[in-house]
Coordinates of C-alpha atoms and ligand atoms in Angstrom, one line a residue:
X280 CA 83.3 98.4 120.5
X281 CA 82.3 102.0 120.6
X282 CA 79.5 103.4 122.5
X283 CA 78.1 106.4 120.7
X284 CA 76.5 108.8 123.1
X285 CA 73.5 111.1 122.1
X286 CA 74.4 114.7 121.3
X287 CA 74.4 116.6 124.6
X288 CA 74.6 113.5 126.8
X289 CA 75.3 114.5 130.4
X290 CA 78.6 113.9 132.2
X291 CA 76.7 111.6 134.6
X292 CA 75.4 109.3 131.8
X293 CA 78.9 109.2 130.4
X294 CA 80.3 108.2 133.8
X295 CA 77.7 105.4 134.2
X296 CA 78.6 103.9 130.8
X297 CA 82.3 104.2 131.5
X298 CA 81.9 102.4 134.8
X299 CA 79.9 99.7 133.3
X300 CA 82.6 99.1 130.7
X301 CA 85.4 99.1 133.2
X302 CA 83.5 96.6 135.3
X303 CA 83.4 94.3 132.2
X304 CA 87.2 94.6 131.9
X305 CA 87.3 97.2 129.1
X306 CA 89.4 100.4 129.2
X307 CA 87.0 103.3 128.3
X308 CA 88.6 106.1 126.2
X309 CA 86.5 109.2 125.7
X310 CA 86.6 110.7 122.2
X311 CA 85.3 114.2 121.8
X312 CA 83.7 114.6 118.3
X313 CA 82.2 117.8 116.9
X314 CA 78.7 117.1 118.1
X315 CA 78.9 114.1 120.4
X316 CA 81.1 112.0 122.7
X317 CA 82.0 108.5 121.7
X318 CA 83.4 106.0 124.3
X319 CA 85.8 103.6 122.8
X320 CA 85.9 100.4 124.9
X321 CA 89.2 98.7 124.3
X322 CA 90.8 95.6 125.8
X323 CA 91.5 92.0 125.2
X324 CA 88.9 90.5 122.9
X325 CA 86.5 88.5 125.0
X326 CA 82.8 87.6 125.0
X327 CA 81.7 90.5 127.2
X328 CA 78.1 91.0 128.1
X329 CA 77.4 94.2 126.4
X330 CA 73.6 93.7 126.3
X331 CA 71.9 96.4 128.2
X332 CA 74.5 99.0 127.3
X333 CA 72.2 100.3 124.5
X334 CA 69.4 100.8 127.0
X335 CA 71.4 103.0 129.3
X336 CA 70.4 106.7 129.4
X337 CA 72.2 108.9 126.9
X338 CA 73.4 106.0 124.7
X339 CA 72.5 106.2 121.0
X340 CA 74.1 103.0 119.8
X341 CA 76.8 100.4 120.4
X342 CA 79.0 99.5 117.4
X343 CA 81.6 96.7 117.3
X344 CA 85.1 97.7 116.0
X345 CA 86.2 95.1 113.6
X346 CA 89.8 96.2 113.1
X347 CA 92.6 95.0 115.5
X348 CA 93.6 98.7 116.0
X349 CA 90.8 100.5 117.8
X350 CA 91.7 104.0 118.9
X351 CA 93.6 104.6 115.7
X352 CA 90.7 103.5 113.6
X353 CA 88.2 105.6 111.7
X354 CA 85.5 103.4 113.1
X355 CA 86.1 105.1 116.4
X356 CA 86.5 108.6 115.1
X357 CA 85.0 109.7 111.8
X358 CA 86.6 113.1 111.6
X359 CA 90.3 113.7 110.9
X360 CA 92.2 114.3 114.1
X361 CA 94.4 117.4 114.5
X362 CA 97.7 117.2 116.4
X363 CA 98.9 120.4 117.9
X364 CA 102.6 121.0 118.2
X365 CA 103.4 124.4 119.6
X366 CA 101.5 126.9 117.4
X367 CA 101.3 124.4 114.5
X368 CA 98.4 122.1 113.8
X369 CA 99.0 118.9 111.8
X370 CA 96.0 117.2 110.1
X371 CA 92.4 118.2 109.6
X372 CA 92.6 118.6 105.9
X373 CA 92.9 122.4 105.6
X374 CA 96.6 122.9 105.5
X375 CA 99.8 121.1 104.6
X376 CA 102.6 121.3 107.2
X377 CA 106.3 121.1 106.2
X378 CA 108.8 119.9 108.7
X379 CA 112.3 120.6 107.5
X380 CA 115.9 120.8 108.6
X381 CA 119.1 118.8 108.7
X382 CA 119.3 115.1 109.3
X383 CA 121.4 115.7 112.4
X384 CA 122.1 118.8 114.5
X385 CA 125.8 119.3 113.9
X386 CA 126.7 122.8 115.1
X387 CA 125.1 126.1 116.2
X388 CA 126.0 127.7 112.9
X389 CA 124.6 124.9 110.8
X390 CA 121.4 124.7 112.7
X391 CA 120.7 128.5 112.8
X392 CA 121.3 128.7 109.1
X393 CA 119.0 125.8 108.4
X394 CA 116.3 127.3 110.7
X395 CA 116.5 130.6 108.8
X396 CA 116.2 129.0 105.4
X397 CA 113.3 126.7 106.2
X398 CA 111.4 129.4 108.0
X399 CA 111.8 131.9 105.2
X400 CA 110.6 129.3 102.7
X401 CA 107.4 128.6 104.6
X402 CA 108.1 125.5 106.8
X403 CA 106.7 125.6 110.3
X404 CA 108.5 122.8 112.1
X405 CA 112.3 122.4 112.4
X406 CA 113.7 118.9 112.3
X407 CA 117.1 117.9 113.5
X408 CA 118.3 114.6 115.1
X409 CA 120.2 114.7 118.4
X410 CA 120.3 110.9 118.8
X411 CA 121.1 109.2 115.5
X412 CA 120.3 105.5 115.1
X413 CA 123.1 104.8 112.6
X414 CA 123.7 101.5 110.8
X415 CA 127.4 101.7 111.8
X416 CA 128.5 102.3 115.4
X417 CA 131.4 104.3 114.0
X418 CA 129.2 106.9 112.2
X419 CA 128.3 110.2 113.8
X420 CA 125.8 109.4 116.6
X421 CA 124.5 112.9 117.3
X422 CA 125.2 115.7 119.9
X423 CA 122.6 114.4 122.4
X424 CA 121.5 117.0 124.9
X425 CA 123.7 119.7 123.4
X426 CA 121.9 119.0 120.1
X427 CA 118.5 119.3 121.8
X428 CA 119.4 122.6 123.3
X429 CA 120.5 124.0 120.0
X430 CA 117.3 122.8 118.3
X431 CA 115.2 124.5 120.9
X432 CA 117.2 127.7 120.7
X433 CA 117.2 127.9 116.9
X434 CA 113.5 127.1 116.7
X435 CA 112.6 129.8 119.3
X436 CA 114.7 132.3 117.4
X437 CA 113.1 131.5 114.0
X438 CA 109.6 131.0 115.3
X439 CA 109.3 127.3 114.5
X440 CA 108.0 124.2 116.3
X441 CA 110.4 121.2 116.6
X442 CA 110.6 117.5 116.0
X443 CA 113.5 115.2 117.0
X444 CA 114.1 111.5 117.3
X445 CA 114.2 109.6 120.6
X446 CA 115.7 106.1 120.7
X447 CA 115.1 104.9 124.2
X448 CA 113.7 105.9 127.6
X449 CA 116.7 108.0 128.5
X450 CA 116.7 110.1 125.4
X451 CA 112.9 110.4 125.6
X452 CA 113.1 111.7 129.2
X453 CA 115.7 114.2 128.0
X454 CA 114.0 115.3 124.8
X455 CA 110.5 115.9 126.2
X456 CA 111.6 119.1 127.9
X457 CA 113.1 120.5 124.7
X458 CA 111.0 119.5 121.7
X459 CA 107.4 119.8 120.6
X460 CA 107.2 116.5 118.8
X461 CA 109.0 113.2 119.7
X462 CA 110.0 111.2 116.7
X463 CA 110.1 107.4 116.8
X464 CA 112.2 106.2 114.0
X465 CA 111.7 103.4 111.6
X466 CA 114.1 101.1 113.4
X467 CA 112.1 101.5 116.7
X468 CA 108.6 101.2 115.3
X469 CA 108.1 98.0 117.1
X470 CA 110.0 98.9 120.3
X471 CA 106.9 98.4 122.3
X472 CA 108.3 99.8 125.6
X473 CA 109.4 102.9 123.8
X474 CA 106.0 103.3 122.2
X475 CA 104.3 103.0 125.6
X476 CA 106.8 105.4 127.1
X477 CA 106.0 107.9 124.3
X478 CA 102.3 107.4 125.1
X479 CA 102.8 108.2 128.7
X480 CA 104.9 111.3 127.9
X481 CA 101.8 113.2 126.8
X482 CA 103.8 114.8 124.0
X483 CA 102.8 114.6 120.3
X484 CA 104.6 111.7 118.6
X485 CA 105.7 111.3 115.0
X486 CA 105.7 107.6 114.3
X487 CA 107.7 106.5 111.3
X488 CA 106.8 103.3 109.4
X489 CA 109.2 100.4 110.1
X490 CA 111.6 99.4 107.3
X491 CA 109.5 96.3 106.6
X492 CA 106.3 96.9 108.5
X493 CA 102.9 96.2 107.0
X494 CA 100.3 99.0 107.2
X495 CA 98.5 97.1 109.9
X496 CA 101.7 96.7 112.0
X497 CA 102.3 100.4 111.7
X498 CA 98.7 101.2 112.9
X499 CA 99.1 98.7 115.8
X500 CA 102.3 100.6 116.8
X501 CA 100.2 103.8 116.9
X502 CA 97.7 101.9 119.0
X503 CA 100.4 101.2 121.6
X504 CA 101.0 104.9 122.0
X505 CA 97.3 105.7 122.0
X506 CA 96.4 103.0 124.5
X507 CA 98.5 104.9 127.1
X508 CA 96.0 107.8 126.7
X509 CA 98.0 109.8 124.1
X510 CA 96.0 110.6 121.0
X511 CA 98.5 112.9 119.5
X512 CA 100.1 110.6 116.9
X513 CA 101.3 111.7 113.5
X514 CA 102.1 108.8 111.1
X515 CA 105.1 109.2 108.8
X516 CA 105.6 107.1 105.6
X517 CA 109.3 107.0 104.9
X518 CA 109.6 104.2 102.4
X519 CA 109.9 100.4 102.9
X520 CA 112.6 98.0 102.0
X521 CA 112.0 96.2 98.7
X522 CA 114.3 94.4 96.2
X523 CA 115.0 97.7 94.5
X524 CA 118.5 98.9 94.9
X525 CA 118.6 102.2 92.9
X526 CA 116.6 104.0 95.5
X527 CA 117.3 103.8 99.3
X528 CA 113.8 102.6 100.0
X529 CA 110.5 102.3 98.0
X530 CA 108.1 105.1 98.8
X531 CA 104.7 103.5 99.4
X532 CA 102.2 106.2 98.5
X533 CA 99.3 103.9 98.3
X534 CA 99.8 103.4 102.0
X535 CA 99.3 107.1 102.6
X536 CA 95.9 107.1 100.8
X537 CA 94.9 103.8 102.5
X538 CA 95.8 105.0 106.0
X539 CA 93.8 108.1 105.4
X540 CA 90.8 105.8 104.8
X541 CA 91.5 103.4 107.7
X542 CA 92.6 105.9 110.3
X543 CA 91.7 109.5 111.5
X544 CA 95.4 110.2 112.3
X545 CA 97.4 112.7 110.3
X546 CA 99.9 111.2 107.8
X547 CA 103.0 112.9 106.6
X548 CA 105.6 111.7 104.0
X549 CA 109.4 111.8 104.3
X550 CA 110.7 111.8 100.7
X551 CA 114.3 112.1 101.9
X552 CA 114.6 108.8 103.6
X553 CA 112.2 107.2 101.2
X554 CA 114.4 107.8 98.2
X555 CA 117.8 108.7 99.5
X556 CA 118.3 110.9 96.4
X557 CA 117.8 114.7 96.4
X558 CA 116.7 114.6 92.8
X559 CA 113.6 112.7 93.7
X560 CA 112.5 114.8 96.6
X561 CA 110.6 117.3 94.5
X562 CA 108.5 114.9 92.5
X563 CA 107.8 112.6 95.5
X564 CA 106.7 115.6 97.6
X565 CA 104.2 116.7 95.0
X566 CA 103.0 113.1 94.6
X567 CA 102.6 112.8 98.4
X568 CA 100.4 115.8 98.6
X569 CA 98.3 114.6 95.7
X570 CA 97.9 111.3 97.5
X571 CA 96.5 113.1 100.5
X572 CA 99.4 113.5 102.9
X573 CA 98.9 116.1 105.6
X574 CA 102.5 117.2 105.4
X575 CA 106.1 116.5 104.5
X576 CA 109.3 115.9 106.4
X577 CA 112.3 117.0 104.3
X578 CA 116.0 117.1 105.0
X579 CA 117.6 120.5 104.3
X580 CA 121.3 121.3 105.0
X581 CA 123.0 124.7 104.5
X582 CA 125.8 122.8 102.7
X583 CA 124.8 119.2 101.9
X584 CA 128.4 118.3 100.7
X585 CA 129.7 118.9 104.2
X586 CA 126.8 117.1 106.0
X587 CA 127.8 114.6 108.7
X588 CA 124.7 112.5 107.9
X589 CA 122.5 112.0 104.8
X590 CA 124.0 114.8 102.6
X591 CA 123.1 112.9 99.4
X592 CA 119.4 113.2 100.2
X593 CA 119.5 116.7 101.6
X594 CA 118.3 119.8 99.7
X595 CA 120.4 122.9 99.8
X596 CA 118.7 126.3 100.7
X597 CA 118.0 127.3 97.0
X598 CA 116.6 123.9 96.2
X599 CA 114.3 123.9 99.2
X600 CA 113.1 127.4 98.6
X601 CA 112.3 126.5 95.0
X602 CA 110.5 123.3 96.0
X603 CA 108.3 125.2 98.5
X604 CA 107.2 127.6 95.7
X605 CA 106.3 124.6 93.6
X606 CA 104.4 123.0 96.4
X607 CA 102.2 126.2 96.8
X608 CA 100.5 125.4 93.5
X609 CA 99.8 121.7 94.3
X610 CA 98.4 122.6 97.7
X611 CA 96.0 125.1 96.2
X612 CA 94.8 122.5 93.7
X613 CA 94.1 120.1 96.6
X614 CA 92.1 122.9 98.3
X615 CA 94.6 123.5 101.1
X616 CA 97.2 126.0 102.1
X617 CA 100.9 125.5 102.6
X618 CA 102.2 126.0 106.1
X619 CA 100.9 128.9 108.1
X620 CA 101.5 132.5 107.5
X621 CA 103.9 134.0 110.0
X622 CA 102.0 135.9 112.7
X623 CA 102.5 139.6 112.8
X624 CA 105.6 140.4 114.9
X625 CA 106.6 136.7 115.0
X626 CA 109.2 136.7 112.2
X627 CA 112.9 135.9 112.6
X628 CA 114.6 138.2 115.1
X629 CA 117.7 140.0 114.0
X630 CA 120.4 138.0 115.7
X631 CA 121.0 134.4 116.7
Ligands
PEP1084 C1 115.5 110.5 110.6 O1 114.4 111.0 110.2 O2 116.4 111.1 111.0 C2 115.6 109.0 110.4 C3 116.6 108.4 111.0 O3 114.6 108.4 109.7 P1 114.1 106.9 109.7 O4 113.8 106.4 111.1 O5 112.9 107.0 108.8 O6 115.2 106.1 109.0
MN1085 MN1 118.6 111.3 107.8

């Protein structure tokens, strides 16, 4: 249930309600809205005695949450939440954020070139995997800590925030000192220990939809992170596995529009992994923004033919720059702006 406090309710009244909920076996989570505080009471469903709560001072009303996911639900928070990563804000409906970069960090030269290209084209977050969950154990597995160091250096040089995947507790502990956003990949969407650890890390988390996860399972995975007190979750639709073989996955754009209704969390779309085909990235990016996505995650490589990972779905610098120009028009039509204008004096420095 949620306990909606009156506008301007005092800290003491909030404390009394929280204590009452805790005594009844609920975990109280405070949610700060624009004009009032809402206390989400989560916990195992039981026949708790909630009578009397409505009569406590400062309480406006008590509303049951019908969905199995609670903290992730719009029932708990009506307004869109905004996740802050470095200087970049994701969600909130006013801007579209583009996260771009190579599938994997391969070398200093490759990453700095990618950082320059994506920054100049208007992206605000640099992606690059340092731990790659590959289907084959013989494929390139990533540069691990060296990759994270390069990502942090290239992003600082270009003036970008960063996102990179973690695959277990060890990689999470390492990555949290280097990156702005921890990515949990499709293959780990139901790794509940990892979800809880990401929740405890206090860092923003980009949670990809599992290969065959339902929308509800995806939102329950977000709930795991949030139940640890971390509200900074960005959902990422990256295609699901269907019977179709001509695309790598099937991009489920209806999920994007539906999740925007069901949840207050920002939703971004990854057209690269969703299609596996660079020719489809432009059309699917435009469709994603029209469907209401708050941003995009796009693979860009200085020389896709030489990529150690996912070259066939990576855009080259010219293709990415042209796409960003196209996306300007569609963002304007949807009443938003693309990326954020570089702050004065915060452009790319001369060397790197
Ligand atoms: C990635 O973004 O590098 C990745 C591995 O994606 P996914 O988990 O969606 O397959
Ligand atoms: Mn990839």
